[in-house]
mmCIF file of N, CA and C in Angstrom:
data_model
loop_
_atom_site.group_PDB
_atom_site.id
_atom_site.type_symbol
_atom_site.label_atom_id
_atom_site.label_comp_id
_atom_site.label_asym_id
_atom_site.label_seq_id
_atom_site.Cartn_x
_atom_site.Cartn_y
_atom_site.Cartn_z
ATOM 1 N N LYS A 1 -0.389 -8.449 12.258
ATOM 2 C CA LYS A 1 0.139 -7.117 12.457
ATOM 3 C C LYS A 1 1.555 -7.084 11.899
ATOM 4 N N VAL A 2 1.836 -6.033 11.136
ATOM 5 C CA VAL A 2 3.171 -5.775 10.620
ATOM 6 C C VAL A 2 3.552 -4.384 11.091
ATOM 7 N N SER A 3 4.714 -4.254 11.723
ATOM 8 C CA SER A 3 5.136 -2.976 12.288
ATOM 9 C C SER A 3 6.516 -2.592 11.790
ATOM 10 N N ASP A 4 6.753 -1.287 11.766
ATOM 11 C CA ASP A 4 8.107 -0.812 11.499
ATOM 12 C C ASP A 4 8.370 0.428 12.343
ATOM 13 N N GLU A 5 9.600 0.805 12.400
ATOM 14 C CA GLU A 5 10.013 2.014 13.107
ATOM 15 C C GLU A 5 10.759 2.915 12.127
ATOM 16 N N GLY A 6 10.148 3.114 10.943
ATOM 17 C CA GLY A 6 10.784 3.855 9.866
ATOM 18 C C GLY A 6 10.400 5.311 9.780
ATOM 19 N N GLY A 7 9.903 5.874 10.847
ATOM 20 C CA GLY A 7 9.578 7.298 10.845
ATOM 21 C C GLY A 7 8.106 7.607 10.649
ATOM 22 N N GLY A 8 7.305 6.617 10.326
ATOM 23 C CA GLY A 8 5.869 6.830 10.198
ATOM 24 C C GLY A 8 5.469 7.581 8.941
ATOM 25 N N ILE A 9 4.175 7.737 8.795
ATOM 26 C CA ILE A 9 3.588 8.457 7.663
ATOM 27 C C ILE A 9 3.185 9.830 8.164
ATOM 28 N N PRO A 10 3.590 10.891 7.477
ATOM 29 C CA PRO A 10 3.165 12.226 7.907
ATOM 30 C C PRO A 10 1.638 12.340 7.927
ATOM 31 N N ARG A 11 1.122 12.993 8.939
ATOM 32 C CA ARG A 11 -0.335 13.145 9.049
ATOM 33 C C ARG A 11 -0.945 13.775 7.810
ATOM 34 N N SER A 12 -0.198 14.645 7.162
ATOM 35 C CA SER A 12 -0.712 15.313 5.959
ATOM 36 C C SER A 12 -0.906 14.333 4.800
ATOM 37 N N ASN A 13 -0.298 13.159 4.861
ATOM 38 C CA ASN A 13 -0.435 12.161 3.799
ATOM 39 C C ASN A 13 -1.441 11.065 4.110
ATOM 40 N N MET A 14 -1.907 10.962 5.337
ATOM 41 C CA MET A 14 -2.737 9.822 5.738
ATOM 42 C C MET A 14 -4.007 9.659 4.902
ATOM 43 N N LYS A 15 -4.654 10.741 4.514
ATOM 44 C CA LYS A 15 -5.886 10.609 3.728
ATOM 45 C C LYS A 15 -5.612 10.134 2.307
ATOM 46 N N ARG A 16 -4.376 10.304 1.840
ATOM 47 C CA ARG A 16 -4.062 9.960 0.455
ATOM 48 C C ARG A 16 -3.429 8.591 0.283
ATOM 49 N N ILE A 17 -3.097 7.899 1.369
ATOM 50 C CA ILE A 17 -2.385 6.629 1.220
ATOM 51 C C ILE A 17 -3.219 5.558 0.522
ATOM 52 N N TRP A 18 -4.533 5.707 0.503
ATOM 53 C CA TRP A 18 -5.402 4.724 -0.153
ATOM 54 C C TRP A 18 -5.679 5.084 -1.603
ATOM 55 N N SER A 19 -5.128 6.159 -2.087
ATOM 56 C CA SER A 19 -5.338 6.588 -3.478
ATOM 57 C C SER A 19 -4.303 5.916 -4.386
ATOM 58 N N TYR A 20 -4.783 5.339 -5.480
ATOM 59 C CA TYR A 20 -3.869 4.764 -6.452
ATOM 60 C C TYR A 20 -2.965 5.850 -7.007
ATOM 61 N N LEU A 21 -1.709 5.510 -7.216
ATOM 62 C CA LEU A 21 -0.661 6.366 -7.768
ATOM 63 C C LEU A 21 -0.122 7.393 -6.790
ATOM 64 N N PHE A 22 -0.638 7.445 -5.550
ATOM 65 C CA PHE A 22 -0.033 8.334 -4.561
ATOM 66 C C PHE A 22 1.230 7.664 -4.049
ATOM 67 N N THR A 23 2.325 8.380 -4.084
ATOM 68 C CA THR A 23 3.597 7.831 -3.626
ATOM 69 C C THR A 23 4.425 8.919 -2.965
ATOM 70 N N THR A 24 5.279 8.481 -2.070
ATOM 71 C CA THR A 24 6.235 9.400 -1.456
ATOM 72 C C THR A 24 7.647 9.031 -1.897
ATOM 73 N N ALA A 25 7.749 8.145 -2.900
ATOM 74 C CA ALA A 25 9.064 7.732 -3.394
ATOM 75 C C ALA A 25 9.778 8.930 -3.996
ATOM 76 N N ASP A 26 11.104 8.915 -3.903
ATOM 77 C CA ASP A 26 11.916 9.975 -4.489
ATOM 78 C C ASP A 26 11.659 10.066 -5.988
ATOM 79 N N LEU A 27 11.745 11.247 -6.535
ATOM 80 C CA LEU A 27 11.522 11.460 -7.954
ATOM 81 C C LEU A 27 12.456 10.593 -8.802
ATOM 82 N N GLU A 28 13.681 10.397 -8.347
ATOM 83 C CA GLU A 28 14.638 9.565 -9.088
ATOM 84 C C GLU A 28 14.139 8.124 -9.190
ATOM 85 N N VAL A 29 13.553 7.612 -8.113
ATOM 86 C CA VAL A 29 13.003 6.254 -8.118
ATOM 87 C C VAL A 29 11.819 6.184 -9.075
ATOM 88 N N GLN A 30 10.943 7.174 -9.021
ATOM 89 C CA GLN A 30 9.772 7.184 -9.896
ATOM 90 C C GLN A 30 10.178 7.226 -11.363
ATOM 91 N N GLU A 31 11.145 8.064 -11.695
ATOM 92 C CA GLU A 31 11.595 8.165 -13.077
ATOM 93 C C GLU A 31 12.190 6.850 -13.547
ATOM 94 N N GLY A 32 12.960 6.198 -12.688
ATOM 95 C CA GLY A 32 13.565 4.922 -13.047
ATOM 96 C C GLY A 32 12.536 3.837 -13.263
ATOM 97 N N MET A 33 11.525 3.787 -12.418
ATOM 98 C CA MET A 33 10.508 2.749 -12.528
ATOM 99 C C MET A 33 9.599 2.973 -13.732
ATOM 100 N N MET A 34 9.450 4.206 -14.149
ATOM 101 C CA MET A 34 8.595 4.520 -15.293
ATOM 102 C C MET A 34 9.370 4.478 -16.611
ATOM 103 N N GLY A 35 10.648 4.161 -16.545
ATOM 104 C CA GLY A 35 11.447 4.072 -17.752
ATOM 105 C C GLY A 35 11.822 5.424 -18.326
ATOM 106 N N LEU A 36 11.805 6.462 -17.506
ATOM 107 C CA LEU A 36 12.131 7.796 -17.987
ATOM 108 C C LEU A 36 13.612 8.086 -17.907
ATOM 109 N N SER A 37 14.377 7.163 -17.362
ATOM 110 C CA SER A 37 15.809 7.373 -17.186
ATOM 111 C C SER A 37 16.573 6.176 -17.743
ATOM 112 N N ASP A 38 17.660 6.444 -18.431
ATOM 113 C CA ASP A 38 18.490 5.369 -18.968
ATOM 114 C C ASP A 38 19.476 4.845 -17.937
ATOM 115 N N LYS A 39 19.559 5.481 -16.765
ATOM 116 C CA LYS A 39 20.547 5.141 -15.757
ATOM 117 C C LYS A 39 20.114 3.992 -14.853
ATOM 118 N N THR A 40 18.853 3.588 -14.918
ATOM 119 C CA THR A 40 18.334 2.621 -13.961
ATOM 120 C C THR A 40 18.293 1.222 -14.555
ATOM 121 N N ASP A 41 18.753 0.247 -13.788
ATOM 122 C CA ASP A 41 18.694 -1.158 -14.170
ATOM 123 C C ASP A 41 17.481 -1.771 -13.491
ATOM 124 N N HIS A 42 16.526 -2.239 -14.266
ATOM 125 C CA HIS A 42 15.273 -2.753 -13.706
ATOM 126 C C HIS A 42 15.360 -4.216 -13.294
ATOM 127 N N SER A 43 16.487 -4.847 -13.475
ATOM 128 C CA SER A 43 16.575 -6.280 -13.240
ATOM 129 C C SER A 43 16.459 -6.668 -11.774
ATOM 130 N N THR A 44 16.675 -5.748 -10.838
ATOM 131 C CA THR A 44 16.642 -6.102 -9.423
ATOM 132 C C THR A 44 15.477 -5.480 -8.671
ATOM 133 N N ASP A 45 14.701 -4.632 -9.301
ATOM 134 C CA ASP A 45 13.611 -3.943 -8.620
ATOM 135 C C ASP A 45 12.260 -4.521 -9.000
ATOM 136 N N SER A 46 11.333 -4.442 -8.075
ATOM 137 C CA SER A 46 9.961 -4.837 -8.338
ATOM 138 C C SER A 46 9.320 -3.792 -9.242
ATOM 139 N N PRO A 47 8.579 -4.191 -10.257
ATOM 140 C CA PRO A 47 8.038 -3.212 -11.198
ATOM 141 C C PRO A 47 6.964 -2.303 -10.612
ATOM 142 N N LEU A 48 6.393 -2.628 -9.470
ATOM 143 C CA LEU A 48 5.355 -1.768 -8.896
ATOM 144 C C LEU A 48 5.790 -1.067 -7.621
ATOM 145 N N SER A 49 7.005 -1.283 -7.182
ATOM 146 C CA SER A 49 7.417 -0.663 -5.921
ATOM 147 C C SER A 49 7.547 0.845 -6.074
ATOM 148 N N GLY A 50 6.978 1.569 -5.121
ATOM 149 C CA GLY A 50 7.085 3.026 -5.125
ATOM 150 C C GLY A 50 6.148 3.735 -6.066
ATOM 151 N N LEU A 51 5.217 3.007 -6.672
ATOM 152 C CA LEU A 51 4.316 3.640 -7.635
ATOM 153 C C LEU A 51 2.924 3.902 -7.084
ATOM 154 N N GLY A 52 2.663 3.531 -5.834
ATOM 155 C CA GLY A 52 1.373 3.852 -5.235
ATOM 156 C C GLY A 52 0.277 2.824 -5.464
ATOM 157 N N TYR A 53 0.638 1.577 -5.683
ATOM 158 C CA TYR A 53 -0.363 0.529 -5.885
ATOM 159 C C TYR A 53 -0.501 -0.398 -4.684
ATOM 160 N N GLY A 54 0.536 -0.554 -3.885
ATOM 161 C CA GLY A 54 0.578 -1.572 -2.843
ATOM 162 C C GLY A 54 -0.538 -1.505 -1.827
ATOM 163 N N LEU A 55 -0.701 -0.373 -1.165
ATOM 164 C CA LEU A 55 -1.737 -0.267 -0.129
ATOM 165 C C LEU A 55 -3.151 -0.364 -0.688
ATOM 166 N N PRO A 56 -3.502 0.361 -1.768
ATOM 167 C CA PRO A 56 -4.869 0.235 -2.276
ATOM 168 C C PRO A 56 -5.218 -1.178 -2.735
ATOM 169 N N ILE A 57 -4.285 -1.838 -3.412
ATOM 170 C CA ILE A 57 -4.565 -3.198 -3.878
ATOM 171 C C ILE A 57 -4.660 -4.166 -2.703
ATOM 172 N N SER A 58 -3.781 -4.012 -1.733
ATOM 173 C CA SER A 58 -3.808 -4.894 -0.554
ATOM 174 C C SER A 58 -5.122 -4.768 0.192
ATOM 175 N N ARG A 59 -5.602 -3.532 0.365
ATOM 176 C CA ARG A 59 -6.882 -3.338 1.054
ATOM 177 C C ARG A 59 -8.027 -3.917 0.237
ATOM 178 N N SER A 60 -7.962 -3.776 -1.081
ATOM 179 C CA SER A 60 -9.017 -4.351 -1.934
ATOM 180 C C SER A 60 -9.069 -5.867 -1.807
ATOM 181 N N TYR A 61 -7.904 -6.513 -1.808
ATOM 182 C CA TYR A 61 -7.876 -7.967 -1.634
ATOM 183 C C TYR A 61 -8.403 -8.371 -0.259
ATOM 184 N N ALA A 62 -7.985 -7.672 0.773
ATOM 185 C CA ALA A 62 -8.464 -8.002 2.117
ATOM 186 C C ALA A 62 -9.979 -7.883 2.191
ATOM 187 N N ARG A 63 -10.533 -6.823 1.621
ATOM 188 C CA ARG A 63 -11.990 -6.631 1.649
ATOM 189 C C ARG A 63 -12.701 -7.671 0.796
ATOM 190 N N TYR A 64 -12.102 -8.056 -0.312
ATOM 191 C CA TYR A 64 -12.683 -9.094 -1.163
ATOM 192 C C TYR A 64 -12.857 -10.390 -0.382
ATOM 193 N N PHE A 65 -11.892 -10.691 0.474
ATOM 194 C CA PHE A 65 -11.961 -11.917 1.279
ATOM 195 C C PHE A 65 -12.669 -11.708 2.612
ATOM 196 N N GLY A 66 -13.429 -10.616 2.740
ATOM 197 C CA GLY A 66 -14.249 -10.402 3.917
ATOM 198 C C GLY A 66 -13.516 -9.775 5.077
ATOM 199 N N GLY A 67 -12.348 -9.221 4.854
ATOM 200 C CA GLY A 67 -11.573 -8.616 5.931
ATOM 201 C C GLY A 67 -11.315 -7.146 5.684
ATOM 202 N N ASP A 68 -10.181 -6.671 6.138
ATOM 203 C CA ASP A 68 -9.834 -5.265 5.963
ATOM 204 C C ASP A 68 -8.342 -5.083 6.220
ATOM 205 N N LEU A 69 -7.828 -3.958 5.805
ATOM 206 C CA LEU A 69 -6.458 -3.547 6.082
ATOM 207 C C LEU A 69 -6.531 -2.174 6.732
ATOM 208 N N VAL A 70 -5.947 -2.054 7.905
ATOM 209 C CA VAL A 70 -5.984 -0.804 8.668
ATOM 210 C C VAL A 70 -4.551 -0.359 8.934
ATOM 211 N N ILE A 71 -4.283 0.910 8.704
ATOM 212 C CA ILE A 71 -2.959 1.474 8.942
ATOM 213 C C ILE A 71 -3.046 2.457 10.101
ATOM 214 N N MET A 72 -2.165 2.294 11.068
ATOM 215 C CA MET A 72 -2.044 3.241 12.172
ATOM 216 C C MET A 72 -0.590 3.702 12.196
ATOM 217 N N SER A 73 -0.384 5.009 12.087
ATOM 218 C CA SER A 73 0.968 5.525 12.001
ATOM 219 C C SER A 73 1.194 6.615 13.034
ATOM 220 N N MET A 74 2.392 6.642 13.568
ATOM 221 C CA MET A 74 2.795 7.703 14.486
ATOM 222 C C MET A 74 3.946 8.441 13.810
ATOM 223 N N GLU A 75 3.633 9.637 13.331
ATOM 224 C CA GLU A 75 4.632 10.424 12.619
ATOM 225 C C GLU A 75 5.878 10.603 13.474
ATOM 226 N N GLY A 76 7.019 10.362 12.879
ATOM 227 C CA GLY A 76 8.276 10.479 13.596
ATOM 228 C C GLY A 76 8.716 9.190 14.277
ATOM 229 N N TYR A 77 7.862 8.160 14.286
ATOM 230 C CA TYR A 77 8.232 6.913 14.949
ATOM 231 C C TYR A 77 8.099 5.705 14.012
ATOM 232 N N GLY A 78 6.872 5.357 13.655
ATOM 233 C CA GLY A 78 6.689 4.171 12.825
ATOM 234 C C GLY A 78 5.242 3.928 12.473
ATOM 235 N N THR A 79 4.996 2.794 11.839
ATOM 236 C CA THR A 79 3.671 2.456 11.322
ATOM 237 C C THR A 79 3.321 1.019 11.668
ATOM 238 N N ASP A 80 2.053 0.791 12.003
ATOM 239 C CA ASP A 80 1.510 -0.547 12.200
ATOM 240 C C ASP A 80 0.461 -0.798 11.128
ATOM 241 N N ALA A 81 0.548 -1.949 10.482
ATOM 242 C CA ALA A 81 -0.456 -2.365 9.500
ATOM 243 C C ALA A 81 -1.146 -3.611 10.051
ATOM 244 N N PHE A 82 -2.453 -3.560 10.142
ATOM 245 C CA PHE A 82 -3.250 -4.682 10.652
ATOM 246 C C PHE A 82 -4.043 -5.282 9.507
ATOM 247 N N VAL A 83 -3.839 -6.564 9.254
ATOM 248 C CA VAL A 83 -4.580 -7.272 8.217
ATOM 249 C C VAL A 83 -5.580 -8.179 8.911
ATOM 250 N N TYR A 84 -6.839 -7.944 8.637
ATOM 251 C CA TYR A 84 -7.912 -8.760 9.204
ATOM 252 C C TYR A 84 -8.494 -9.609 8.083
ATOM 253 N N LEU A 85 -8.548 -10.926 8.294
ATOM 254 C CA LEU A 85 -9.146 -11.827 7.313
ATOM 255 C C LEU A 85 -10.046 -12.811 8.043
ATOM 256 N N ASN A 86 -11.211 -13.057 7.455
ATOM 257 C CA ASN A 86 -12.095 -14.075 8.005
ATOM 258 C C ASN A 86 -11.527 -15.445 7.655
ATOM 259 N N ARG A 87 -11.917 -16.427 8.438
ATOM 260 C CA ARG A 87 -11.507 -17.785 8.116
ATOM 261 C C ARG A 87 -12.062 -18.170 6.753
ATOM 262 N N LEU A 88 -11.327 -19.007 6.055
ATOM 263 C CA LEU A 88 -11.809 -19.463 4.749
ATOM 264 C C LEU A 88 -13.135 -20.188 4.926
ATOM 265 N N GLY A 89 -14.060 -19.908 4.050
ATOM 266 C CA GLY A 89 -15.344 -20.588 4.074
ATOM 267 C C GLY A 89 -16.381 -19.929 4.960
ATOM 268 N N SER A 90 -16.062 -18.851 5.655
ATOM 269 C CA SER A 90 -17.044 -18.240 6.529
ATOM 270 C C SER A 90 -17.869 -17.144 5.833
ATOM 271 N N SER A 91 -17.482 -16.783 4.614
ATOM 272 C CA SER A 91 -18.278 -15.797 3.879
ATOM 273 C C SER A 91 -18.286 -16.157 2.415
ATOM 274 N N LYS A 92 -19.325 -15.719 1.729
ATOM 275 C CA LYS A 92 -19.456 -16.000 0.310
ATOM 276 C C LYS A 92 -18.730 -14.950 -0.503
ATOM 277 N N GLU A 93 -18.380 -15.328 -1.707
ATOM 278 C CA GLU A 93 -17.687 -14.406 -2.605
ATOM 279 C C GLU A 93 -18.572 -13.205 -2.899
ATOM 280 N N ALA A 94 -18.003 -12.011 -2.744
ATOM 281 C CA ALA A 94 -18.759 -10.779 -2.965
ATOM 282 C C ALA A 94 -18.770 -10.449 -4.443
ATOM 283 N N LEU A 95 -19.802 -10.917 -5.142
ATOM 284 C CA LEU A 95 -19.927 -10.646 -6.574
ATOM 285 C C LEU A 95 -20.928 -9.528 -6.810
ATOM 286 N N PRO A 96 -20.675 -8.672 -7.809
ATOM 287 C CA PRO A 96 -21.656 -7.616 -8.111
ATOM 288 C C PRO A 96 -22.953 -8.217 -8.592
ATOM 289 N N THR A 97 -24.043 -7.616 -8.221
ATOM 290 C CA THR A 97 -25.359 -8.132 -8.649
ATOM 291 C C THR A 97 -26.035 -7.210 -9.602
#
């Protein structure tokens, strides 16, 4: 379990948090990360932060390993993220057939 008290996710956004490229990052951050601004120095920032990849990819990895990622948020207070993973060796690799 990972928790924060950063104000939570607005209920109006909860259905979209699993969509790739959905972000609530400020427009200035998005422009800087996409190279649309000459004012931003990329040397200290993660290249994928704020671009809407973190949650969908994390859930995909968790499911690949036989688990899941669940987000529970209380708007105005904070968010809890629960990562469930099976023990190594308890499930076979999920390959397409």
